[in-house]
Coordinates of C-alpha atoms in Angstrom, one line a residue:
M1 CA 0.0 -0.1 0.0
N2 CA 1.5 3.4 -0.9
I3 CA 0.9 6.6 1.0
Y4 CA -1.8 7.9 -1.2
A5 CA -3.9 4.8 -0.6
C6 CA -3.3 5.4 3.1
Y7 CA -4.7 9.0 2.7
I8 CA -7.6 7.9 0.5
C9 CA -8.6 5.4 3.1
K10 CA -8.3 7.7 5.8
Y11 CA -10.5 10.4 4.4
S12 CA -12.9 8.1 2.7
I13 CA -13.7 6.6 6.0
K14 CA -14.0 9.9 7.6
I15 CA -16.6 11.1 5.0
Y16 CA -18.5 7.9 5.6
M17 CA -18.4 8.7 9.3
Q18 CA -20.0 11.9 8.8
E19 CA -22.7 10.6 6.6
D20 CA -23.4 7.7 9.2
M21 CA -22.1 8.4 12.7
V22 CA -22.7 4.8 13.7
M23 CA -20.3 3.4 11.2
N24 CA -17.0 5.0 12.5
Y25 CA -13.8 3.5 14.0
G26 CA -15.7 2.3 17.0
W27 CA -13.6 1.1 20.0
L28 CA -10.5 1.8 17.9
S29 CA -11.1 5.4 18.3
L30 CA -10.5 5.2 22.0
L31 CA -7.0 3.7 21.5
P32 CA -5.0 7.0 21.1
P33 CA -6.2 8.8 24.3
I34 CA -6.1 5.4 26.2
V35 CA -2.5 4.8 25.0
A36 CA -1.6 8.5 25.9
V37 CA -3.0 8.1 29.5
V38 CA -1.3 4.7 30.1
M39 CA 2.0 5.8 28.8
A40 CA 1.8 9.0 30.7
I41 CA 1.1 6.8 34.0
R42 CA 3.9 4.3 33.2
S43 CA 6.6 6.8 31.9
R44 CA 5.5 10.0 33.7
N45 CA 6.6 11.6 30.5
V46 CA 4.1 14.0 28.9
I47 CA 6.1 14.2 25.6
L48 CA 6.6 10.5 25.2
S49 CA 2.9 9.8 26.2
L50 CA 1.6 12.3 23.7
F51 CA 3.7 11.0 21.0
C52 CA 2.7 7.4 21.6
G53 CA -1.0 8.2 21.5
G54 CA -0.5 10.2 18.2
F55 CA 1.4 7.3 16.6
V56 CA -1.3 4.8 17.5
G57 CA -3.8 7.2 15.8
T58 CA -1.8 7.4 12.6
M59 CA -1.2 3.6 12.7
I60 CA -5.0 3.2 12.7
F61 CA -5.4 5.7 9.7
C62 CA -2.5 3.8 7.8
M63 CA -3.9 0.3 8.4
G64 CA -1.0 -0.7 10.7
N65 CA 1.9 0.3 8.4
P66 CA 4.5 1.8 10.8
F67 CA 6.5 3.5 8.2
L68 CA 3.6 5.3 6.6
A69 CA 2.3 6.0 10.0
V70 CA 5.5 8.0 10.9
K71 CA 5.6 9.8 7.6
S72 CA 1.8 10.7 8.1
M73 CA 2.4 11.9 11.7
I74 CA 5.2 14.3 10.6
G75 CA 3.9 15.5 7.3
D76 CA 0.1 15.6 8.0
Y77 CA 0.1 16.7 11.5
F78 CA 3.5 18.1 13.0
F79 CA 4.2 20.2 9.8
V80 CA 0.6 21.2 9.5
Q81 CA 0.3 22.3 13.1
L82 CA 3.4 24.4 13.0
M83 CA 2.4 26.0 9.7
D84 CA -1.0 27.2 11.2
S85 CA -0.8 30.9 11.8
Y86 CA -2.6 30.5 15.2
N87 CA -0.2 27.8 16.4
A88 CA 2.8 29.7 15.2
G89 CA 1.7 32.7 17.1
V90 CA 1.1 30.9 20.4
I91 CA 4.6 29.4 20.2
V92 CA 6.2 32.7 19.5
L93 CA 4.4 34.2 22.5
V94 CA 5.6 31.3 24.8
I95 CA 9.1 31.9 23.8
F96 CA 9.0 35.5 24.7
I97 CA 7.2 34.6 28.0
G98 CA 10.0 32.2 28.7
G99 CA 12.8 34.9 28.4
F100 CA 10.8 37.3 30.6
I101 CA 10.2 34.8 33.4
K102 CA 13.9 33.6 33.5
L103 CA 15.1 37.1 33.7
M104 CA 12.7 37.8 36.5
E105 CA 13.7 34.6 38.5
K106 CA 17.4 35.4 38.2
S107 CA 17.4 39.1 38.7
G108 CA 16.9 39.1 42.5
G109 CA 14.1 41.6 42.3
A110 CA 11.6 39.1 43.8
Q111 CA 13.8 38.5 46.8
A112 CA 14.4 42.1 47.3
F113 CA 10.7 42.9 47.2
S114 CA 10.0 40.2 49.8
K115 CA 12.7 41.4 52.1
F116 CA 11.3 44.8 52.0
V117 CA 8.2 43.6 53.9
Y118 CA 10.1 42.0 56.7
R119 CA 9.9 45.1 58.8
F120 CA 6.2 44.9 58.8
V121 CA 5.8 41.3 59.6
N122 CA 5.9 40.2 63.1
T123 CA 2.9 37.7 63.7
K124 CA 2.0 34.4 62.4
L125 CA -1.0 35.8 60.5
K126 CA 0.9 38.6 58.8
A127 CA 3.8 36.0 57.8
Q128 CA 1.2 33.6 56.2
M129 CA -0.7 36.4 54.5
C130 CA 2.5 37.9 53.2
A131 CA 3.7 34.5 51.8
W132 CA 0.1 34.2 50.2
A133 CA 0.4 37.7 48.7
G134 CA 3.9 36.9 47.5
G135 CA 2.8 33.7 45.8
I136 CA 0.0 35.6 44.0
L137 CA 2.4 38.4 43.0
I138 CA 4.6 35.9 41.2
F139 CA 1.6 34.8 39.1
F140 CA 3.5 34.7 35.9
S141 CA 5.5 31.6 37.0
D142 CA 4.1 28.6 38.7
L143 CA 7.5 27.0 39.0
G144 CA 9.1 30.4 40.1
T145 CA 6.7 30.8 43.0
P146 CA 8.2 28.1 45.3
L147 CA 11.8 28.9 44.3
L148 CA 11.4 32.7 44.8
V149 CA 9.0 33.0 47.6
G150 CA 10.0 29.9 49.6
P151 CA 13.6 30.8 50.5
V152 CA 12.6 34.4 51.3
F153 CA 9.9 33.5 53.9
R154 CA 11.4 30.2 55.3
P155 CA 13.6 32.1 57.9
L156 CA 10.7 34.2 58.9
F157 CA 8.5 31.2 59.3
D158 CA 11.1 29.4 61.4
K159 CA 11.4 32.5 63.7
L160 CA 7.7 32.8 64.2
K161 CA 7.5 28.9 64.8
I162 CA 5.2 28.2 61.8
S163 CA 5.9 24.7 60.4
R164 CA 7.7 24.4 57.0
E165 CA 4.9 22.1 56.0
K166 CA 2.5 25.1 56.3
L167 CA 5.0 27.1 54.0
A168 CA 5.2 24.3 51.4
W169 CA 1.3 24.1 51.4
I170 CA 1.1 27.9 50.8
L171 CA 3.7 27.8 48.1
D172 CA 1.9 24.9 46.2
S173 CA -1.5 26.5 46.6
T174 CA -0.3 29.9 45.1
S175 CA 1.7 28.5 42.1
S176 CA -0.5 26.5 39.7
P177 CA -3.7 27.6 41.1
V178 CA -2.9 31.2 40.6
A179 CA -1.2 30.7 37.3
I180 CA -4.2 28.7 35.8
L181 CA -6.5 31.8 36.4
V182 CA -4.5 34.2 34.3
P183 CA -5.0 34.2 30.6
F184 CA -2.0 36.3 29.5
I185 CA 0.8 34.0 30.8
G186 CA 2.1 30.6 29.7
W187 CA -0.7 28.7 31.3
G188 CA -3.4 30.7 29.6
V189 CA -1.8 30.7 26.4
Y190 CA -1.3 26.9 26.4
I191 CA -5.0 26.2 27.5
M192 CA -6.4 28.8 25.0
G193 CA -4.5 27.0 22.3
L194 CA -6.1 23.7 23.2
I195 CA -9.5 25.4 23.3
Q196 CA -9.1 27.1 20.0
E197 CA -8.0 23.8 18.3
Q198 CA -11.3 22.2 19.4
F199 CA -13.5 25.1 18.3
K200 CA -11.7 24.9 14.8
V201 CA -12.6 21.3 14.7
L202 CA -16.3 21.8 15.6
G203 CA -16.6 24.8 13.3
V204 CA -17.8 27.1 16.0
T205 CA -17.1 30.8 16.2
E206 CA -16.6 31.1 19.9
S207 CA -13.4 32.9 21.1
D208 CA -10.9 31.0 23.0
Y209 CA -10.1 34.1 25.0
T210 CA -13.7 34.7 25.9
T211 CA -14.3 31.1 26.8
F212 CA -11.2 31.1 29.1
V213 CA -12.4 34.1 31.0
E214 CA -16.1 32.7 31.2
A215 CA -14.6 29.6 32.7
I216 CA -12.7 31.4 35.5
P217 CA -15.7 31.2 38.0
F218 CA -15.9 27.5 37.1
Q219 CA -12.3 26.8 37.9
I220 CA -13.7 25.9 41.3
Y221 CA -10.8 23.9 42.8
A222 CA -8.3 26.6 41.9
I223 CA -10.3 29.3 43.7
L224 CA -10.9 27.0 46.7
A225 CA -7.3 26.2 47.0
I226 CA -6.3 30.0 47.0
L227 CA -9.1 31.1 49.3
M228 CA -8.3 28.3 51.8
I229 CA -5.0 29.9 52.8
P230 CA -6.4 33.3 54.3
L231 CA -9.3 31.3 55.6
I232 CA -7.0 29.0 57.7
A233 CA -4.6 31.9 58.5
F234 CA -7.3 34.2 60.0
T235 CA -9.3 31.5 61.8
G236 CA -6.2 29.6 63.0
K237 CA -8.2 26.4 62.4
D238 CA -5.7 23.9 61.0
F239 CA -6.8 20.4 61.0
S240 CA -5.6 16.8 60.3
Q241 CA -2.0 16.4 59.7
M242 CA -1.3 20.0 59.4
R243 CA -2.6 20.6 62.9
K244 CA 0.1 18.1 64.2
A245 CA 2.8 19.8 62.1
E246 CA 2.0 23.1 63.6
K247 CA 2.0 21.8 67.0
R248 CA 5.5 20.2 66.5
A249 CA 6.7 23.5 65.2
E250 CA 5.3 25.3 68.3
E251 CA 6.7 22.9 70.9
E252 CA 9.9 21.8 69.5
E253 CA 12.9 24.1 69.3
C254 CA 13.4 24.3 65.5
A255 CA 17.1 23.8 64.7
R256 CA 16.7 26.9 62.8
E257 CA 19.5 26.9 60.3
E258 CA 20.2 30.3 59.5
S259 CA 20.9 29.4 56.2
E260 CA 23.3 32.2 55.1
E261 CA 23.1 31.2 51.6
A262 CA 25.9 33.0 50.2
A263 CA 24.6 35.6 48.0
E264 CA 25.8 35.3 44.4
K265 CA 28.6 37.8 44.1
E266 CA 30.5 38.5 41.0
S267 CA 33.7 40.1 40.5
G268 CA 33.8 43.9 40.6
P269 CA 30.9 46.0 41.6
Y270 CA 28.2 43.8 40.3
S271 CA 26.1 41.7 42.8
I272 CA 22.6 40.4 43.1
Q273 CA 22.5 42.1 46.5
N274 CA 22.0 45.3 44.5
A275 CA 18.6 44.3 43.3
R276 CA 15.6 46.5 44.1
P277 CA 11.9 45.7 44.7
S278 CA 11.1 47.9 41.7
M279 CA 12.7 45.3 39.5
V280 CA 9.5 43.3 40.0
L281 CA 6.9 46.1 39.8
I282 CA 8.1 48.1 36.9
P283 CA 8.6 45.3 34.3
I284 CA 5.1 43.9 35.2
I285 CA 3.4 47.4 34.9
T286 CA 5.3 47.6 31.5
V287 CA 3.6 44.4 30.3
F288 CA 0.2 45.6 31.5
V289 CA 0.6 49.2 30.0
T290 CA 1.8 47.9 26.6
L291 CA -1.0 45.4 26.6
F292 CA -3.7 48.1 27.2
V293 CA -2.2 50.9 25.0
T294 CA -2.0 48.4 22.1
L295 CA -5.5 47.0 22.4
A296 CA -7.4 50.0 23.8
P297 CA -8.1 51.5 20.3
L298 CA -9.7 48.1 19.3
G299 CA -12.0 48.4 22.4
F300 CA -10.2 46.2 24.8
P301 CA -11.2 45.2 27.6
F302 CA -14.8 46.1 26.9
Q303 CA -15.1 44.6 23.4
K304 CA -13.9 41.4 21.8
V305 CA -10.5 41.5 20.3
D306 CA -9.2 39.3 17.5
G307 CA -7.0 36.6 19.1
N308 CA -4.1 37.3 16.9
E309 CA -4.0 41.1 17.8
F310 CA -4.2 40.0 21.5
R311 CA -1.2 37.6 21.0
V312 CA 0.7 40.3 19.3
A313 CA 0.1 42.9 21.9
L314 CA 1.0 40.4 24.7
T315 CA 4.3 39.5 23.0
M316 CA 5.1 43.1 22.6
G317 CA 4.4 43.6 26.3
Y318 CA 6.7 40.7 27.3
F319 CA 9.4 42.0 25.1
F320 CA 9.3 45.5 26.4
G321 CA 9.0 44.3 30.0
A322 CA 12.2 42.2 29.3
L323 CA 14.0 45.3 28.0
I324 CA 13.0 47.4 30.9
L325 CA 14.2 44.7 33.3
M326 CA 17.5 44.3 31.5
L327 CA 18.0 48.0 31.8
L328 CA 17.1 48.0 35.6
I329 CA 19.5 45.2 36.0
R330 CA 22.2 47.3 34.5
V331 CA 21.4 50.3 36.2
Y332 CA 21.4 48.7 39.7
K333 CA 24.6 46.9 38.8
V334 CA 23.1 43.5 39.5
Q335 CA 24.7 41.7 36.4
M336 CA 26.8 42.5 33.4
F337 CA 24.7 42.9 30.3
K338 CA 26.3 39.8 28.6
K339 CA 25.2 37.5 31.3
T340 CA 21.7 39.1 31.5
F341 CA 21.2 38.7 27.8
K342 CA 22.4 34.9 28.1
I343 CA 19.8 34.5 30.8
Y344 CA 17.2 35.9 28.7
V345 CA 18.1 33.6 25.6
D346 CA 18.4 30.5 28.1
G347 CA 14.8 31.2 29.2
M348 CA 13.6 31.5 25.5
K349 CA 15.3 28.1 24.8
G350 CA 13.8 26.5 28.0
M351 CA 10.4 27.0 26.5
T352 CA 11.0 24.0 24.3
D353 CA 9.6 22.0 27.1
V354 CA 6.3 23.8 26.4
A355 CA 6.4 24.1 22.7
V356 CA 7.0 20.5 22.1
P357 CA 3.9 19.2 24.2
L358 CA 1.9 21.9 22.5
V359 CA 2.5 20.6 19.0
L360 CA 2.1 17.0 20.1
A361 CA -1.1 18.0 21.8
W362 CA -2.6 19.8 18.8
S363 CA -1.7 16.8 16.7
L364 CA -3.3 14.2 19.0
G365 CA -6.4 16.4 19.2
N366 CA -6.7 16.4 15.4
M367 CA -6.3 12.6 15.3
I368 CA -8.8 12.1 18.0
D369 CA -11.3 14.1 15.9
G370 CA -10.5 12.3 12.8
L371 CA -11.1 9.0 14.4
G372 CA -14.5 10.3 15.9
T373 CA -13.5 9.5 19.5
A374 CA -15.8 12.2 21.0
D375 CA -18.7 11.1 18.8
F376 CA -18.3 7.6 19.8
I377 CA -18.2 8.4 23.6
I378 CA -21.2 10.8 23.0
N379 CA -23.2 8.3 21.2
A380 CA -22.5 5.6 23.9
M381 CA -23.5 8.0 26.5
K382 CA -26.7 8.7 24.8
T383 CA -27.3 5.0 24.4
I384 CA -27.0 4.3 28.2
H385 CA -29.0 7.6 28.8
F386 CA -26.1 9.2 30.7
A387 CA -27.6 12.4 32.3
P388 CA -25.9 15.5 30.7
A389 CA -26.0 17.2 34.1
L390 CA -23.4 14.7 35.3
I391 CA -21.0 15.4 32.6
P392 CA -19.0 18.3 34.3
A393 CA -18.6 16.1 37.4
F394 CA -17.5 13.2 35.2
I395 CA -15.0 15.2 33.4
F396 CA -13.6 16.5 36.8
L397 CA -13.2 13.0 38.1
F398 CA -11.5 11.5 35.0
G399 CA -9.1 14.5 34.8
T400 CA -8.3 14.0 38.5
F401 CA -7.3 10.4 37.9
V402 CA -5.2 11.2 34.8
S403 CA -3.4 14.0 36.6
F404 CA -2.8 12.3 39.9
S405 CA -1.3 9.2 38.0
T406 CA 1.0 11.4 35.8
G407 CA 1.8 14.3 38.0
S408 CA 1.1 16.7 35.0
S409 CA -1.8 19.0 34.7
W410 CA -0.6 20.1 31.3
G411 CA -0.7 16.6 29.9
T412 CA -4.1 16.1 31.4
F413 CA -5.4 19.2 29.6
A414 CA -4.0 17.9 26.3
I415 CA -5.7 14.6 26.7
M416 CA -9.1 15.8 28.2
M417 CA -9.8 18.9 26.1
P418 CA -10.4 17.1 22.9
L419 CA -13.0 14.9 24.7
A420 CA -14.6 17.6 27.0
I421 CA -15.4 20.2 24.5
P422 CA -17.2 18.0 21.9
M423 CA -19.2 16.5 24.9
A424 CA -20.2 19.9 25.9
H425 CA -21.1 20.8 22.3
A426 CA -23.1 17.6 21.8
F427 CA -25.1 17.9 25.1
S428 CA -25.7 21.6 25.0
I429 CA -23.5 22.3 28.1
P430 CA -21.7 25.7 28.2
Y431 CA -18.2 25.4 27.1
A432 CA -17.0 27.3 30.1
I433 CA -18.2 24.6 32.4
A434 CA -16.5 22.0 30.6
V435 CA -13.3 23.8 30.3
G436 CA -13.5 24.6 33.9
A437 CA -14.0 20.9 34.8
V438 CA -11.1 19.9 32.9
L439 CA -8.8 22.5 34.4
S440 CA -10.0 21.8 38.0
G441 CA -9.6 18.0 37.6
G442 CA -6.1 18.5 36.2
L443 CA -5.1 20.8 39.1
F444 CA -6.6 18.8 41.9
G445 CA -4.9 15.5 40.8
D446 CA -1.6 17.4 40.2
H447 CA -1.9 19.1 43.7
C448 CA -2.2 15.7 45.4
S449 CA 0.4 13.8 43.2
P450 CA 3.9 13.3 45.0
I451 CA 5.4 13.3 41.5
S452 CA 4.2 16.5 40.4
D453 CA 6.9 19.1 39.7
T454 CA 5.2 21.8 41.7
T455 CA 4.7 19.4 44.7
I456 CA 8.4 18.6 44.6
L457 CA 9.6 22.2 44.1
S458 CA 7.2 23.5 46.9
S459 CA 8.8 21.1 49.5
T460 CA 12.2 22.1 48.1
G461 CA 11.5 25.8 48.4
A462 CA 10.3 25.3 51.9
Q463 CA 13.2 22.9 52.7
C464 CA 10.4 20.4 53.9
N465 CA 10.3 16.7 53.5
L466 CA 8.4 15.7 50.4
V467 CA 6.5 13.0 52.1
E468 CA 5.5 15.3 55.1
H469 CA 4.4 17.9 52.5
V470 CA 2.2 15.5 50.7
K471 CA 0.8 14.2 54.0
T472 CA -0.1 17.6 55.3
Q473 CA -1.5 19.0 52.1
L474 CA -3.5 16.1 51.1
P475 CA -6.4 16.6 53.6
Y476 CA -6.7 20.2 52.6
A477 CA -6.7 19.2 48.8
V478 CA -9.2 16.3 49.2
V479 CA -11.6 18.7 51.1
N480 CA -11.5 21.1 48.3
G481 CA -11.8 18.4 45.8
V482 CA -14.9 16.9 47.2
I483 CA -16.5 20.3 47.4
A484 CA -15.5 21.0 43.8
F485 CA -17.0 17.7 42.7
L486 CA -20.5 18.5 44.4
A487 CA -20.2 22.0 42.9
Y488 CA -19.9 20.5 39.2
L489 CA -23.0 18.4 40.0
L490 CA -24.8 21.6 40.9
A491 CA -23.2 23.5 37.9
G492 CA -24.3 20.7 35.6
V493 CA -27.9 21.2 36.8
T494 CA -28.0 25.0 37.0
K495 CA -25.3 26.0 34.5
S496 CA -24.8 29.0 36.8
P497 CA -21.4 30.4 37.9
Y498 CA -22.9 30.8 41.4
A499 CA -21.9 27.2 42.2
V500 CA -18.5 28.6 43.2
V501 CA -20.2 30.7 45.8
L502 CA -21.8 27.9 47.4
A503 CA -18.5 25.9 47.1
V504 CA -16.7 28.7 49.1
A505 CA -19.6 28.7 51.7
A506 CA -19.2 24.9 52.1
L507 CA -15.4 25.1 52.5
L508 CA -16.1 27.7 55.4
C509 CA -18.5 25.3 57.0
V510 CA -16.2 22.3 56.7
V511 CA -13.2 24.1 58.2
F512 CA -15.2 25.1 61.3
V513 CA -17.1 21.8 61.7
W514 CA -13.9 19.7 61.4
N515 CA -12.0 21.9 63.8
K516 CA -14.8 21.7 66.3
K517 CA -14.9 17.9 65.8
E518 CA -11.1 17.5 66.4
S519 CA -11.2 19.9 69.4
V520 CA -13.9 17.6 71.1
G521 CA -11.8 14.7 70.3
R522 CA -8.6 16.0 72.0

């Protein structure tokens, strides 16, 4: 069989599918996502799992010919995805974001900003709230939050006898949960890319940006995780394993290592100790100002803006923000320009880890559509009379399982989005609810997983044992996860964003009831 026969077979079957949805690839259509999930669980490698899932998809199209499958995968999917103007724009934006984040992490500005607040922080409540605010401030980097905020607040937490487990929990709850709510950073760009791909497949005219914003109230787990920190801090009502950790920190003389981590000094007058808090504020303000100045003539933020215009403006913002930060680094004599520029370029190179999964995810999504996977699942659910109101909760649960098993929320989004959005389309469920359920499920599983990169980095940033961090964080995460599941059941029925309000009220009740129960048991 030659390559043309493979293509003819592929497209003739696809046309036939469209004419009669019963005659499609059937159970074979489930193989690519199943292989992607299983490989992700076994290898814990997102790139490998997405590639294997995609390869299985092309093997089905090419009647089991591995040579033609590889050729089709590269020529019909990888090249096509990279030539798409939308996808190319996303990758360019991600590269510029990478350079900006790397500069921010290495400039010392975040540490200088955090040290500035030390003089005002003298209670446990203030320390926890400042660490929480610091995590939110470093919203542009989920991995940067633990490594920037953790080392700065760790000595203060030790001094005030707050457990390092508590610090690790705060870091973990203000890294991914904050980043996932922001549309104009790497997380948002990645997610909107997955959403747009499915809209293109379905032929709908919805905006990926508008859908992402509308999904924010339905990102129930992220909202609960962020709000739980001030709730626990103000009430002082820790429970389960965290209560025990706090008691140990209070009673035991913490062998507080005054980790005088030698500040990076360079020869001559240049030193990271010269960094100023303004090195965080001014570049971020520059990004926002550039974004608004560029898009304001088009009616932003009150009118819908073309996605390409938005990405161009955002790329400009991160570029100008990086230039300003480079200038500040030079003015304050933090580093030589040559080293600063190298850091910026290294940050751009580092975004390969994002760009490659993106291309693979787009390709897998296309294959899943060509195989009719979503249609098969939808028809099966209709056959067994699966209630549409249960679909958001089902999406949340399945996303949680995949994410916990793999330790990767991004890989979960890539696997789940091509299934969730077509299901929402078929059952007339608002896209925002389906997207919110995918994101919350991916985040919840990632938050509980001991192999998640943010879980590991949070324990590292707080210098807390990883097992202890997982043990103390898990009860808090499970409480939020159960409430989120119930909220998605409610959202599936009402299709209202007010489900998150009831979820927050439920969290408040649980914290007080659980604390009262443990107080009686003591």
